[in-house]
Amino acid sequence: MQTLEFTIVRGDYYTLLLINQISTIAHYYPVLQTPCF
């Protein structure tokens, strides 16, 4: 039972990390889209 709780907590952490990454990418996406030749 403790292992299951740990997995859920770790899953939440990685989900937050993923959301954070996605929001960062979404924030910088227009900059990345700008062609720099």
Coordinates of N, CA and C in Angstrom, one line a residue:
M1 N 0.8 -1.2 0.0 CA 0.0 0.0 0.0 C 0.9 1.3 0.0
Q2 N 2.0 1.2 0.8 CA 2.9 2.3 0.8 C 3.5 2.6 -0.5
T3 N 3.9 1.5 -1.2 CA 4.5 1.6 -2.5 C 3.5 2.2 -3.5
L4 N 2.2 1.9 -3.4 CA 1.2 2.4 -4.3 C 1.1 3.9 -4.1
E5 N 1.1 4.4 -2.9 CA 1.0 5.8 -2.5 C 2.3 6.5 -3.1
F6 N 3.4 5.9 -2.9 CA 4.7 6.5 -3.4 C 4.6 6.7 -5.0
T7 N 4.1 5.7 -5.6 CA 4.0 5.7 -7.1 C 3.0 6.8 -7.5
I8 N 1.9 7.0 -6.8 CA 1.0 8.0 -7.1 C 1.6 9.4 -6.9
V9 N 2.3 9.6 -5.8 CA 3.0 10.9 -5.5 C 4.1 11.1 -6.6
R10 N 4.8 10.1 -6.9 CA 5.8 10.3 -8.0 C 5.2 10.6 -9.3
G11 N 4.1 10.0 -9.6 CA 3.3 10.2 -10.8 C 2.9 11.7 -10.9
D12 N 2.4 12.2 -9.7 CA 1.9 13.6 -9.7 C 3.1 14.5 -9.9
Y13 N 4.2 14.1 -9.3 CA 5.4 15.0 -9.5 C 5.8 15.1 -11.0
Y14 N 5.8 13.9 -11.7 CA 6.2 13.9 -13.1 C 5.2 14.6 -13.9
T15 N 3.9 14.5 -13.5 CA 2.8 15.1 -14.3 C 3.0 16.7 -14.2
L16 N 3.3 17.1 -13.0 CA 3.6 18.6 -12.8 C 4.8 19.0 -13.6
L17 N 5.8 18.2 -13.6 CA 7.1 18.5 -14.3 C 6.7 18.6 -15.8
L18 N 5.9 17.6 -16.3 CA 5.5 17.6 -17.7 C 4.7 18.8 -18.1
I19 N 3.8 19.2 -17.2 CA 2.9 20.4 -17.4 C 3.8 21.6 -17.4
N20 N 4.8 21.7 -16.5 CA 5.7 22.8 -16.5 C 6.5 22.9 -17.8
Q21 N 7.0 21.7 -18.3 CA 7.8 21.7 -19.5 C 6.9 22.2 -20.7
I22 N 5.7 21.7 -20.7 CA 4.8 22.0 -21.8 C 4.5 23.5 -21.8
S23 N 4.2 24.1 -20.6 CA 4.0 25.5 -20.6 C 5.2 26.3 -21.0
T24 N 6.4 25.8 -20.6 CA 7.6 26.5 -21.0 C 7.8 26.5 -22.5
I25 N 7.6 25.3 -23.1 CA 7.7 25.1 -24.6 C 6.6 26.0 -25.3
A26 N 5.4 26.0 -24.7 CA 4.3 26.8 -25.3 C 4.7 28.3 -25.2
H27 N 5.4 28.7 -24.2 CA 5.8 30.1 -24.0 C 6.9 30.5 -25.0
Y28 N 7.8 29.6 -25.3 CA 8.9 29.9 -26.2 C 8.7 29.4 -27.6
Y29 N 7.5 28.8 -27.9 CA 7.2 28.2 -29.2 C 7.2 29.3 -30.3
P30 N 6.6 30.4 -30.1 CA 6.6 31.4 -31.1 C 8.0 31.9 -31.5
V31 N 8.9 31.9 -30.5 CA 10.3 32.3 -30.7 C 11.0 31.2 -31.6
L32 N 10.7 30.0 -31.2 CA 11.3 28.9 -32.0 C 10.8 28.8 -33.4
Q33 N 9.5 29.2 -33.6 CA 8.9 29.2 -34.9 C 9.5 30.2 -35.8
T34 N 10.0 31.3 -35.2 CA 10.6 32.4 -36.0 C 11.8 31.9 -36.8
P35 N 11.8 31.9 -38.1 CA 13.0 31.4 -38.8 C 14.2 32.4 -38.6
C36 N 15.3 31.8 -38.3 CA 16.5 32.6 -38.1 C 17.6 32.2 -39.2
F37 N 17.5 32.7 -40.3 CA 18.5 32.4 -41.4 C 19.6 33.4 -41.3

